[in-house]
Coordinates of C-alpha atoms (C1' of nucleotides) in Angstrom, one line a residue:
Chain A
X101 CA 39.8 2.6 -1.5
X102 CA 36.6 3.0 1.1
X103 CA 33.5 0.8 0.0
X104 CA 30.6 3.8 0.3
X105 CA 26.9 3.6 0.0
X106 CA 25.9 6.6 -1.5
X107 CA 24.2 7.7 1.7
X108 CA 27.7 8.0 3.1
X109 CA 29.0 9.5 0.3
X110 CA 26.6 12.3 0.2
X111 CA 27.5 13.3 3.5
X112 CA 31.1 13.3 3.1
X113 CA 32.8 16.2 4.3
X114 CA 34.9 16.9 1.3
X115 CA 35.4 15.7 -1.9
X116 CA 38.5 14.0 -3.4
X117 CA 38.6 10.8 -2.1
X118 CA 38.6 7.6 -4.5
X119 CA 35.5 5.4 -3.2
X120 CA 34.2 2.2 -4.6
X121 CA 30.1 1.8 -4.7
X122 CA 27.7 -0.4 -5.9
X123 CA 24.0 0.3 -7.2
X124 CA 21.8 0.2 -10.2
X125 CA 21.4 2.5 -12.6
X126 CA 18.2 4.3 -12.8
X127 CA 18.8 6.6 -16.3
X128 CA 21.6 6.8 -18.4
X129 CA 22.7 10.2 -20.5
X130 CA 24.8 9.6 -23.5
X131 CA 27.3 12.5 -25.0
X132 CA 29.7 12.3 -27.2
X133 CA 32.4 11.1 -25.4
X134 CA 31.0 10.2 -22.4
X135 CA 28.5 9.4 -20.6
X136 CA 26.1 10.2 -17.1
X137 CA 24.6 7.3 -15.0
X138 CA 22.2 7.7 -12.0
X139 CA 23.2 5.3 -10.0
X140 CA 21.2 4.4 -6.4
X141 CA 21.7 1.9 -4.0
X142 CA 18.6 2.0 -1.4
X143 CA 20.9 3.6 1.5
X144 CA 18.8 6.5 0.7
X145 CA 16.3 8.4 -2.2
X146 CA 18.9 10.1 -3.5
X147 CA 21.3 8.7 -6.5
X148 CA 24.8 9.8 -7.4
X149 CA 26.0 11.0 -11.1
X150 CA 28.5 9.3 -12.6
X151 CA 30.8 10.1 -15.1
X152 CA 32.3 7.9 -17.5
X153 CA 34.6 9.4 -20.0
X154 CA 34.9 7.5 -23.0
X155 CA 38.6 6.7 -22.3
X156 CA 37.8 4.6 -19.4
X157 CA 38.2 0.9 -20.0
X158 CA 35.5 -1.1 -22.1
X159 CA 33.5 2.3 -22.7
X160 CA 32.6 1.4 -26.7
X161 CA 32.0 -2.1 -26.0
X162 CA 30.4 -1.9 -22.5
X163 CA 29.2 1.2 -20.6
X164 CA 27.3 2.2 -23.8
X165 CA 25.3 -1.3 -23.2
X166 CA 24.5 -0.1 -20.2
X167 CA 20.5 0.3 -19.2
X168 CA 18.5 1.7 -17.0
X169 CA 18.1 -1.3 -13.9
X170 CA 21.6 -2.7 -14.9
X171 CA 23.8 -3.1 -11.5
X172 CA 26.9 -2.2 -11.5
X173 CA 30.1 -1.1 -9.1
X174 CA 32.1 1.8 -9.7
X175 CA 35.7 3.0 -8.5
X176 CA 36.3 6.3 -8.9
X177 CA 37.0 9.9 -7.7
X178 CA 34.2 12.4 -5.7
X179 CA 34.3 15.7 -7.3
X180 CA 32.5 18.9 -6.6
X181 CA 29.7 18.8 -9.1
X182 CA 29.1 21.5 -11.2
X183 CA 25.7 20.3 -11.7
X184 CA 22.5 21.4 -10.5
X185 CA 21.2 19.5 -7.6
X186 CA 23.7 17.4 -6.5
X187 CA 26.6 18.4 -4.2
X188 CA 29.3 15.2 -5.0
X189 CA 29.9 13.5 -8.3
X190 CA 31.7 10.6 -8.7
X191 CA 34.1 10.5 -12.0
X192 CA 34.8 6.7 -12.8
X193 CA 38.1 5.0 -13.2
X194 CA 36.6 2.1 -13.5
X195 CA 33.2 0.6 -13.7
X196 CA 31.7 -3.5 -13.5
X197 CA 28.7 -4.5 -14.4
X198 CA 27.3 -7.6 -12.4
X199 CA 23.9 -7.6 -14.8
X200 CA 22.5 -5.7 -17.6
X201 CA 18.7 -5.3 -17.1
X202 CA 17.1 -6.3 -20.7
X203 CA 15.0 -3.9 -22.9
X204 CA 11.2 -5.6 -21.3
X205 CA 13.1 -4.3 -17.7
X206 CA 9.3 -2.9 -16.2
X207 CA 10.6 0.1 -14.3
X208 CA 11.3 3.2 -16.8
X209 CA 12.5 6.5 -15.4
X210 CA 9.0 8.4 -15.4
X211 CA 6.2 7.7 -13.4
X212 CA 4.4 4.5 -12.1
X213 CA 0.8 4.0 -10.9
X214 CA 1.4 2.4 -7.4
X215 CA -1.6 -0.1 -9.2
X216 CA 1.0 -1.3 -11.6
X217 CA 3.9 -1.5 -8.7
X218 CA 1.9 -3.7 -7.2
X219 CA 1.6 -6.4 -9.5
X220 CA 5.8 -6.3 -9.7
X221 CA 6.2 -6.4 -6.3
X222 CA 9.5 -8.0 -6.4
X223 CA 10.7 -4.7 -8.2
X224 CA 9.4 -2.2 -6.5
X225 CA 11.4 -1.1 -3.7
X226 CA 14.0 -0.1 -6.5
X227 CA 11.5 2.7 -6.9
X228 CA 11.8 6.5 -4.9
X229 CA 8.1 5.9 -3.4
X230 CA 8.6 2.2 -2.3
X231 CA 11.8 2.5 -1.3
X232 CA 10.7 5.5 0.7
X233 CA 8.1 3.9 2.3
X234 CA 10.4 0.7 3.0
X235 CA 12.9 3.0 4.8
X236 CA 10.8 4.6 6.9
X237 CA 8.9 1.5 7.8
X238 CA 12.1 0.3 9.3
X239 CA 12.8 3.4 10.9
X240 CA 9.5 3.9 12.3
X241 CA 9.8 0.1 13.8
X242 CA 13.0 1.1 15.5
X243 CA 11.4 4.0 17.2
X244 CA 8.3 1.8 18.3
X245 CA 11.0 -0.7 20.4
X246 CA 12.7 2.7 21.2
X247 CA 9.6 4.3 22.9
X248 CA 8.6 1.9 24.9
X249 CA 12.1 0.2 26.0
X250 CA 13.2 3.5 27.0
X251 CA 10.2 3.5 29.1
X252 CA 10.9 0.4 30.7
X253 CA 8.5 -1.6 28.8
X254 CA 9.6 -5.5 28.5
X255 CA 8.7 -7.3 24.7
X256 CA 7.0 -10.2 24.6
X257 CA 7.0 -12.2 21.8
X258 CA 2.9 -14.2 21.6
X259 CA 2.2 -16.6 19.8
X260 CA 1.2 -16.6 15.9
X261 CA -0.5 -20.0 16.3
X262 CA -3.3 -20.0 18.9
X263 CA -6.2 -22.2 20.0
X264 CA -8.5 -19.5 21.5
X265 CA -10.9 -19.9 19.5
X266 CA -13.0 -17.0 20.4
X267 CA -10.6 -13.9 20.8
X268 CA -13.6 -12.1 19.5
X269 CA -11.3 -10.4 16.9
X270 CA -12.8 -11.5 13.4
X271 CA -12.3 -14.5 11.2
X272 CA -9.8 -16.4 11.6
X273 CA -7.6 -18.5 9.1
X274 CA -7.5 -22.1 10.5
X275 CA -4.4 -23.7 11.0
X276 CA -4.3 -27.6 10.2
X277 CA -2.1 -30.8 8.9
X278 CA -4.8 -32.7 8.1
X279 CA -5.4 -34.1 4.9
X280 CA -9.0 -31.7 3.6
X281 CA -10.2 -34.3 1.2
X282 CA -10.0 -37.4 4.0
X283 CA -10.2 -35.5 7.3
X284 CA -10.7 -37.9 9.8
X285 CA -14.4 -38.0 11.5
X286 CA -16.2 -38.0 14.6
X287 CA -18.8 -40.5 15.1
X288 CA -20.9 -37.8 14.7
X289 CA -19.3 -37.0 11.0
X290 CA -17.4 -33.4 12.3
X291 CA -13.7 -33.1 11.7
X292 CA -12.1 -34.8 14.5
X293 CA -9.5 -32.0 15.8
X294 CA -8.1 -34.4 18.3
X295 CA -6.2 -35.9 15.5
X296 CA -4.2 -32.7 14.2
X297 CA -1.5 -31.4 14.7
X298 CA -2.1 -29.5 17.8
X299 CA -5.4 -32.0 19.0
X300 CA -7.2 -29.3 18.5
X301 CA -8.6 -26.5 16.1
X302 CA -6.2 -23.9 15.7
X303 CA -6.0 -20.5 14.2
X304 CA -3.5 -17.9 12.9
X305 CA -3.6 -15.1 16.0
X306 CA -6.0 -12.0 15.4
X307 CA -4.3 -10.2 18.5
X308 CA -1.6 -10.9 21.3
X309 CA -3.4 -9.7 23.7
X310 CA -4.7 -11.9 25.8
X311 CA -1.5 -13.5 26.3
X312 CA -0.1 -9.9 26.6
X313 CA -2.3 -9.6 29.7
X314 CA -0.1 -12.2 31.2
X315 CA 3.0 -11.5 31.0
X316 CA 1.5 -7.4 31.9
X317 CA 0.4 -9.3 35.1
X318 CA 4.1 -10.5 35.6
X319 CA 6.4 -7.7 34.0
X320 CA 4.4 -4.8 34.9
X321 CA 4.4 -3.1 31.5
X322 CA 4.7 -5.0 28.1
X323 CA 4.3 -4.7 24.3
X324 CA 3.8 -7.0 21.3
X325 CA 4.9 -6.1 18.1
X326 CA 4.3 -9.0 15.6
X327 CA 2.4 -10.1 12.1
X328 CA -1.7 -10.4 12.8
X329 CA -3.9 -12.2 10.7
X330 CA -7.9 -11.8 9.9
X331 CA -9.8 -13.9 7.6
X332 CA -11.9 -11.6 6.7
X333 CA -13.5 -10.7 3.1
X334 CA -12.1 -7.5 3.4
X335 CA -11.5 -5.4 0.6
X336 CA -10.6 -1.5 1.5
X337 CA -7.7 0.3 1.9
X338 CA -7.4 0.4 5.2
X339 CA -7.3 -3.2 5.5
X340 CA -4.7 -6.5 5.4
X341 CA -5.0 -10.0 5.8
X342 CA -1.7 -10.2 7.3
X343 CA -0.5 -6.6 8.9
X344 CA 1.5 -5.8 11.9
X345 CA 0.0 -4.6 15.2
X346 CA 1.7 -2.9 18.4
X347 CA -0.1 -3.7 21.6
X348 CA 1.2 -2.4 24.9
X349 CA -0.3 -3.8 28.0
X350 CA 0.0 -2.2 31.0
X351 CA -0.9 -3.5 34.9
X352 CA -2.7 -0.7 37.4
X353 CA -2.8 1.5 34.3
X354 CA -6.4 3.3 33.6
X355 CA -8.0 4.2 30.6
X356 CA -7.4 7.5 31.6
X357 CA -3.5 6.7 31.7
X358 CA -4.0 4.2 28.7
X359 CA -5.1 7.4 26.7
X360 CA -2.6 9.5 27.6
X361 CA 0.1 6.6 26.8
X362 CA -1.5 6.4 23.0
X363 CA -1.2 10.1 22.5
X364 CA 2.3 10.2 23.8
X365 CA 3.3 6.9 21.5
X366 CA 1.2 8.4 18.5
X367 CA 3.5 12.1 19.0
X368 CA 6.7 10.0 19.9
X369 CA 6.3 8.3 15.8
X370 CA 5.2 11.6 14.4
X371 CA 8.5 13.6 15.8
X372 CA 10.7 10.5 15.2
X373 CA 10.0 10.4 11.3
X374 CA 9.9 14.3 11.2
X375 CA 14.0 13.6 13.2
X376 CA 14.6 11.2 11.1
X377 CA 13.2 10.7 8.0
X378 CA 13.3 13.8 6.5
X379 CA 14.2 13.0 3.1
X380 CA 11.5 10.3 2.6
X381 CA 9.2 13.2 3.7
X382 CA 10.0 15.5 1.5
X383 CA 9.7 12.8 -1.3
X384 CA 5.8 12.4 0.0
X385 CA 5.0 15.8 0.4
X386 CA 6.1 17.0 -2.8
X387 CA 4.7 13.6 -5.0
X388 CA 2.3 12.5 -3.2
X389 CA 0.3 14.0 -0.3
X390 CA 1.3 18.0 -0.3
X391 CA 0.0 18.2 3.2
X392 CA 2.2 15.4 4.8
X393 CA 4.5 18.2 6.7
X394 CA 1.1 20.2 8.2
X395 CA -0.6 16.8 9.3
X396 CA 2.4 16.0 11.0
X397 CA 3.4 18.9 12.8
X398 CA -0.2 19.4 13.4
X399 CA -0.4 16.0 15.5
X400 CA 3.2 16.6 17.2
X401 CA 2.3 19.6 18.6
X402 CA -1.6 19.8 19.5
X403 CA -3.7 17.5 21.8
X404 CA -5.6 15.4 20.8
X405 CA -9.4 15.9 21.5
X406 CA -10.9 13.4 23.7
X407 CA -14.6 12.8 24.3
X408 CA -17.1 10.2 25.6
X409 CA -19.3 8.1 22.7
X410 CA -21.7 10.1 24.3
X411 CA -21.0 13.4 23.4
X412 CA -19.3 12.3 19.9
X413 CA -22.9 10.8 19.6
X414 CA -24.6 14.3 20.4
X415 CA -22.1 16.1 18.0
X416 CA -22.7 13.8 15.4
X417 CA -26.9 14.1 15.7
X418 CA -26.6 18.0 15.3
X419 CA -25.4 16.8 11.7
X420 CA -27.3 13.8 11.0
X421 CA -28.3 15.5 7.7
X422 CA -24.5 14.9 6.3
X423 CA -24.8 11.9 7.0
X424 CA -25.7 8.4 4.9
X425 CA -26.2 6.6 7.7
X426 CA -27.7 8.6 10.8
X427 CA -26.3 8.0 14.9
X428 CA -28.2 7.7 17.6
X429 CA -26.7 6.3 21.1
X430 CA -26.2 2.8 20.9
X431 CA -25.1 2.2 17.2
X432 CA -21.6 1.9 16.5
X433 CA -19.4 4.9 14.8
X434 CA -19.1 4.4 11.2
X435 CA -15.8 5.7 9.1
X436 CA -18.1 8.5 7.8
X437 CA -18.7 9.9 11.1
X438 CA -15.3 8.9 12.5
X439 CA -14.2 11.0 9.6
X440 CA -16.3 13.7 10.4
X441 CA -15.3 14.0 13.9
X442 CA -11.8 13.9 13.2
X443 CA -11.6 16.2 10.0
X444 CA -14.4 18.7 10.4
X445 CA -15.5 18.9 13.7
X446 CA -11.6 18.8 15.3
X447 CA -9.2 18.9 12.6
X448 CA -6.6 16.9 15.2
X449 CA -6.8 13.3 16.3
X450 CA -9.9 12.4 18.9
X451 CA -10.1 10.0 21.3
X452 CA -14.0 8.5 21.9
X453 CA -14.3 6.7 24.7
X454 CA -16.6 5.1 27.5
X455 CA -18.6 2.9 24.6
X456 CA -21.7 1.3 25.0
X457 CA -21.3 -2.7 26.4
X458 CA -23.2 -4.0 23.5
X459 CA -21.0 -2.7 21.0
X460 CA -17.7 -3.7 22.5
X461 CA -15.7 -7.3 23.6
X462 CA -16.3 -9.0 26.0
X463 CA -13.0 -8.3 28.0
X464 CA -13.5 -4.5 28.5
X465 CA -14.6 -3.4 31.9
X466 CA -17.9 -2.4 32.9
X467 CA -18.1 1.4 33.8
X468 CA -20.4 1.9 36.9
X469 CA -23.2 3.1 35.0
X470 CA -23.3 -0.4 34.0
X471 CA -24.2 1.0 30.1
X472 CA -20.9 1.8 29.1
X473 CA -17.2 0.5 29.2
X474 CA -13.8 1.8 29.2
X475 CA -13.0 1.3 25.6
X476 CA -11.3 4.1 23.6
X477 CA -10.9 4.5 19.7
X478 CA -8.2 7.2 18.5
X479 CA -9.6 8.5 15.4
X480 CA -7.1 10.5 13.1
X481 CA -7.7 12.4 10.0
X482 CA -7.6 10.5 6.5
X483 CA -7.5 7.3 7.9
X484 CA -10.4 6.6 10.5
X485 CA -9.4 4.3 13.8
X486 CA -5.9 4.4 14.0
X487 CA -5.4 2.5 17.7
X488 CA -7.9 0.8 20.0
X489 CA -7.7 -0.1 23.4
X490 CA -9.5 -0.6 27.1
X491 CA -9.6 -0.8 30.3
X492 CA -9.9 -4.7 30.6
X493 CA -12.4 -5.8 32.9
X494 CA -10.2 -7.4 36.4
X495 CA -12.9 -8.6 38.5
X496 CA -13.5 -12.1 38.4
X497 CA -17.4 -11.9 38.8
X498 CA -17.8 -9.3 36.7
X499 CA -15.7 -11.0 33.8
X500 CA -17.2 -14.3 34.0
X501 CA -20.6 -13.1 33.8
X502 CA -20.2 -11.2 31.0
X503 CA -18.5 -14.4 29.5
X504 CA -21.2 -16.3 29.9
X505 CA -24.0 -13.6 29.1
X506 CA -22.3 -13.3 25.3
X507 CA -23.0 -17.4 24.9
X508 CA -18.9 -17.9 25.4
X509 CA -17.8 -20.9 27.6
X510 CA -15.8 -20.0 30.7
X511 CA -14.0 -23.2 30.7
X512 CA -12.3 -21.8 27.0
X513 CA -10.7 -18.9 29.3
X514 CA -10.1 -20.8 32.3
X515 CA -6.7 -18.9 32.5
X516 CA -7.6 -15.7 31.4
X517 CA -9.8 -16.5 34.6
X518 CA -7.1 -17.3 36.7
X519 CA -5.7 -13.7 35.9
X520 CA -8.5 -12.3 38.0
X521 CA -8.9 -15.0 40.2
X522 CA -5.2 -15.1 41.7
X523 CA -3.7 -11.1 42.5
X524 CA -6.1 -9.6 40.1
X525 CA -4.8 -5.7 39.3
X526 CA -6.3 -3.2 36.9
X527 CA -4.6 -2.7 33.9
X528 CA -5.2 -1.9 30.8
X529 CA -4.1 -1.5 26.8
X530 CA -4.7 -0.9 23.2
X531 CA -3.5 -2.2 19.8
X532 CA -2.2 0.2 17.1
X533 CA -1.9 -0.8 13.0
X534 CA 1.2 -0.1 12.0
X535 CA 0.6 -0.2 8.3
X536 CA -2.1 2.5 9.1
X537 CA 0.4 4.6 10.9
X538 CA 2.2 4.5 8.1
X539 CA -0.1 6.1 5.6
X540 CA -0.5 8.7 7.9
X541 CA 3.1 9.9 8.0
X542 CA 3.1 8.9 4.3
X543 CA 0.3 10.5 3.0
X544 CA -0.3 7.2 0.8
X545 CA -4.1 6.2 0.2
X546 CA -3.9 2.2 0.1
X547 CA -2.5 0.1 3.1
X548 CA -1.2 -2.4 0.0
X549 CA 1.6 -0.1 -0.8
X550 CA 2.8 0.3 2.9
X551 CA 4.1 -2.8 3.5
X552 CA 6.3 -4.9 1.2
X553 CA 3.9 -8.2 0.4
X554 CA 0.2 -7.1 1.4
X555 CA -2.0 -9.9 1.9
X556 CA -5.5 -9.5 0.9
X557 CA -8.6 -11.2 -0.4
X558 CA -7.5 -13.4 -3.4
X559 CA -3.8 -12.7 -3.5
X560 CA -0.7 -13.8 -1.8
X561 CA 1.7 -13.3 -4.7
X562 CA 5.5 -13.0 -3.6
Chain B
rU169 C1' -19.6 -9.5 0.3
rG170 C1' -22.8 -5.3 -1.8
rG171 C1' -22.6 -0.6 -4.8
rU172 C1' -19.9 2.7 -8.4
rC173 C1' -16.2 3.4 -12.0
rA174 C1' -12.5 1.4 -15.1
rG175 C1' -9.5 -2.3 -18.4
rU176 C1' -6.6 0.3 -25.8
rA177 C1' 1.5 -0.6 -27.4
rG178 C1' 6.3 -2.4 -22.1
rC179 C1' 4.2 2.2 -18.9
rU180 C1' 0.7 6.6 -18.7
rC181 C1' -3.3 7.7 -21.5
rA182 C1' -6.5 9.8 -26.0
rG183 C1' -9.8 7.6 -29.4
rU184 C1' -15.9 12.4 -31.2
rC185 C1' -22.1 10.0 -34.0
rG186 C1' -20.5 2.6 -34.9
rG187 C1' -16.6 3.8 -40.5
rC188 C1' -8.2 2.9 -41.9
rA189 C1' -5.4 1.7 -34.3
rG190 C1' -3.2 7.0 -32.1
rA191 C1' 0.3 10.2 -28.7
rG192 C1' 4.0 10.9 -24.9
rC193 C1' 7.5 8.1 -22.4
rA194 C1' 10.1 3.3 -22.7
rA195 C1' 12.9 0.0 -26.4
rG196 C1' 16.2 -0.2 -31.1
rU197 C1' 19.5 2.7 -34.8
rG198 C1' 22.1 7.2 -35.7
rG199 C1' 23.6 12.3 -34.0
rC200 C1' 25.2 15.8 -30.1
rU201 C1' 31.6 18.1 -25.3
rG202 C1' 28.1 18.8 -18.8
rU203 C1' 23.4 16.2 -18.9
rU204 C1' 20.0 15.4 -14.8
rA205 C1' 12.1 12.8 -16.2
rA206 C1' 18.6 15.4 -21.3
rC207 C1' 17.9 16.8 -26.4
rC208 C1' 17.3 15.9 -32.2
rA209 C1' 16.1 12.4 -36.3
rC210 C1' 14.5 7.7 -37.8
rU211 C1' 12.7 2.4 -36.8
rG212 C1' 10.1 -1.5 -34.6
rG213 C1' 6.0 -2.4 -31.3
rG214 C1' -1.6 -4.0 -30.7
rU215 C1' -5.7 -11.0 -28.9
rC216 C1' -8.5 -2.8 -27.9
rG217 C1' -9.2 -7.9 -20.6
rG218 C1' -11.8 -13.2 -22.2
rG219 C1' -16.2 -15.3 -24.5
rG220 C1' -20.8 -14.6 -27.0
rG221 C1' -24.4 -11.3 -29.6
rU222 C1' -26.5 -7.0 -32.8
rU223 C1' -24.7 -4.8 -37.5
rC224 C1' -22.6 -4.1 -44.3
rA225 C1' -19.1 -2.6 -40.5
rA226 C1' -17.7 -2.9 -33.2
rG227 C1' -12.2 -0.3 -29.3
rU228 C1' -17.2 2.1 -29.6
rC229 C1' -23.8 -0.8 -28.7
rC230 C1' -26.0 -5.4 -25.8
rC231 C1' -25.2 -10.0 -22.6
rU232 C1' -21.7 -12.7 -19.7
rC233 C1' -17.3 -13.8 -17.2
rC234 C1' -12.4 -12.1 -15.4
rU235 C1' -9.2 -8.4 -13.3
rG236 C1' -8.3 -3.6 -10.9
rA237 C1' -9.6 1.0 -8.3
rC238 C1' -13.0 3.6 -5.2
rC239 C1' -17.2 3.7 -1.5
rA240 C1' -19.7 0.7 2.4
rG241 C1' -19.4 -3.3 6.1
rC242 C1' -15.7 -6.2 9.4
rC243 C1' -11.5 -3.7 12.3
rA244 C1' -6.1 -2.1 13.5

RNA sequence: UGGUCAGUAGCUCAGUCGGCAGAGCAAGUGGCUGUUAACCACUGGGUCGGGGGUUCAAGUCCCUCCUGACCAGCCA
């Protein structure tokens, strides 16, 4: 008798065969005589019907017991099913139960609010929408290291502990084995670092990048795909704690070609879900975004927009009137007019690019107008930045001025100096949120429910 | 962190002008020979987020704290 997940099963050729698989039951019909279980294992959103006649073995004492959450295995026949919406059945010979889940069980066959899901996230991927997003999450993650090995790209693994202390990133959470209430002191009374762990201050990363630029300036082209941590006191939907960011690095690569790479990784994802994720999609665009399927194909199959902050600037001062906060050239783009660019003005992803210097790190290179530098923001509809990236600045001069001109110390990046000083190339890169890609091909509105244990201001449950 | 809105049964919510605490689903019991968010009948279930105040009387009005959502900022 096979072992089948009900994935498998559902895609049997035939039916006929006697299977054994294992799952939990998500609602239970009682008639007289027998009874219907839903049964799903994860393997995919769908659930198989079961049958149990009341002849099968402990029916009276036992499968009438059974409740909705309760896991079980069954052995039994697939039959055709002459029920609506489901192609196999399975009719039990024989069913176990490894638990019953108790009456106070918190998941009931009828709606959630993702709100409530949240606060039992140690049950929720047993539900159709998280266990939807979970799949695809994995899926997508598989076609991130898909893209860019087929591509010759080379991952790097940087580090999650760091002492740069200015990555020029955001907060950072601080890193430490020293005892808070008796930190040992300088003479002048500070925190004397030299006595931690590391004998130094050190940080959770906010971005691989700078080592990325390394090991670009080694391999040729590399990525990062890891966990990323700010400190900040955010408290959107759009933002994490602790969320995972791609960043591809690429040496004697443009912005022009670092563009063009973004938009062909952003359409690689969109297609790969739309391959091979159809079922969770269908799940999302009938319950909870109806125009999952048009975004989609709409970003597969049309380029994206780009233009410089100049002209998004120009656009956006026709239209200042719409506007809460009115643009002018030199202030930054705000979600409100990153929203209108990409939802009214284009209707399709944009890339902005060539931003003003004083808006932008430190790192990015200098355009020869000597205003601007080759920084680029792709802006997507419903959720606002989606990737950013540069050109990073390669010549040595150039880079340690700037270093010094922001107040930073150059000794701090001695080696990010040595990149430039020792077979400097251009090259360039951007980093991509990959919770936020997910609530664009999900059509979900908070970044909490896209990945399994969100981190955020004032919880760290699970 | 600032602004706005919300918190009532396990879940989703209603509760009018301040006047007996409600519904659907879930749970429990019974019924039903093919159901599929099954159906029918009955039963149990409440610190109305916490604290304080006004009032003969507060879920409802006032103050305060907590929690959540949304908008903004930080960014990916």
């Amino acid at each position: 008798m096979q072992n089948l997940r009900v994935k498998e099963i559902l895609n049997l050729p035939e039916s006929g065969i006697q299977v054994k698989v294992n799952g939990w039951v998500r609602t239970k019909r009682d008639s007289k005589g027998f009874s219907f279980l839903e049964v799903n294992d994860g393997s995919c959103i769908k659930s198989i019907q079961v049958i149990v006649d009341s002849s099968v073995d402990g029916y009276a004492e036992n499968i009438l017991k059974i409740t909705t959450g309760s896991s079980l295995t069954i052995k039994g026949v697939v039959k055709d099913s002459p029920g609506k919406g489901q192609k196999y059945e399975i009719h039990a010979g024989n069913v176990f139960i490894h638990g019953i889940a108790p009456q106070e069980y918190p998941l009931q066959k009828k709606h959630h609010s993702l709100e409530f899901l949240r606060e039992i996230a140690h049950l929720r991927p047993r539900t159709n929408a998280i266990g939807s997003v979970s799949r695809l999450r994995s899926s997508l993650s598989y076609g991130v290291h898909q893209f860019f090995q087929d591509r010759g790209f080379y991952y790097v693994n940087t580090p999650i502990i760091t002492t740069s202390d200015c990555e020029g990133a955001g907060e950072m959470f601080r890193v430490t084995t020293l005892d808070l209430r008796e930190a040992p002191r300088t003479e002048k009374g500070d925190i004397d670092y030299a006595k931690d762990f590391f004998g130094k201050p050190a940080s959770l990363t906010v971005s691989g990048q700078l080592e990325g630029e390394i090991y670009a300036l080694s391999l040729g082209n590399v990525y990062t795909f890891g966990p990323t941590f700010r400190a900040e006191n955010s408290n959107t939907p759009r933002h994490l704690a602790e969320f995972w960011m791609i960043e591809p690095e690429m040496a004697f690569y443009h912005l022009k070609e670092d563009m063009d790479l973004a938009e062909e990784f952003v359409k690689f994802l969109v297609k790969y879900v739309l391959d091979k994720n159809s079922d969770e999609l269908d799940f999302f665009n009938a319950r909870i975004d109806t125009t999952v399927f048009s975004r989609l194909e709409n970003i597969a199959n049309t380029s994206f927009e780009r233009i410089t902050y100049t002209e998004a600037i120009k656009i956006l001062e026709k239209n200042n009137n719409e506007f809460e906060f009115p643009v002018s050239w030199g202030v930054d783009i705000q979600s409100e007019h990153e929203k209108y660019l990409s939802e009214k003005v284009f209707n399709k992803p944009v890339i902005v690019f060539d931003y003003p210097k004083e808006i932008k790190a430190f790192y990015m290179r200098l355009n020869d107008d000597e205003k601007t530098v080759g920084a680029m923001d792709v802006l997507v509809p419903r959720i606002g930045e989606l990737i950013g990236g540069s050109e990073r600045e390669e010549r040595y001069e150039m880079l340690s001025k700037r270093i010094r001109s922001i107040g930073l110390s150059e000794e701090d990046y001695w080696w990010y100096l040595d990149l430039r000083k020792y077979g400097t190339v251009p090259h360039a890169g951007f980093g991509l949120g990959f919770e936020r890609l997910i609530l664009l091909v999900t059509g979900l509105q908070n970044i909490r429910d896209v990945i399994p244990f969100p981190r955020y201001p004032g919880n760290a449950r699970f």
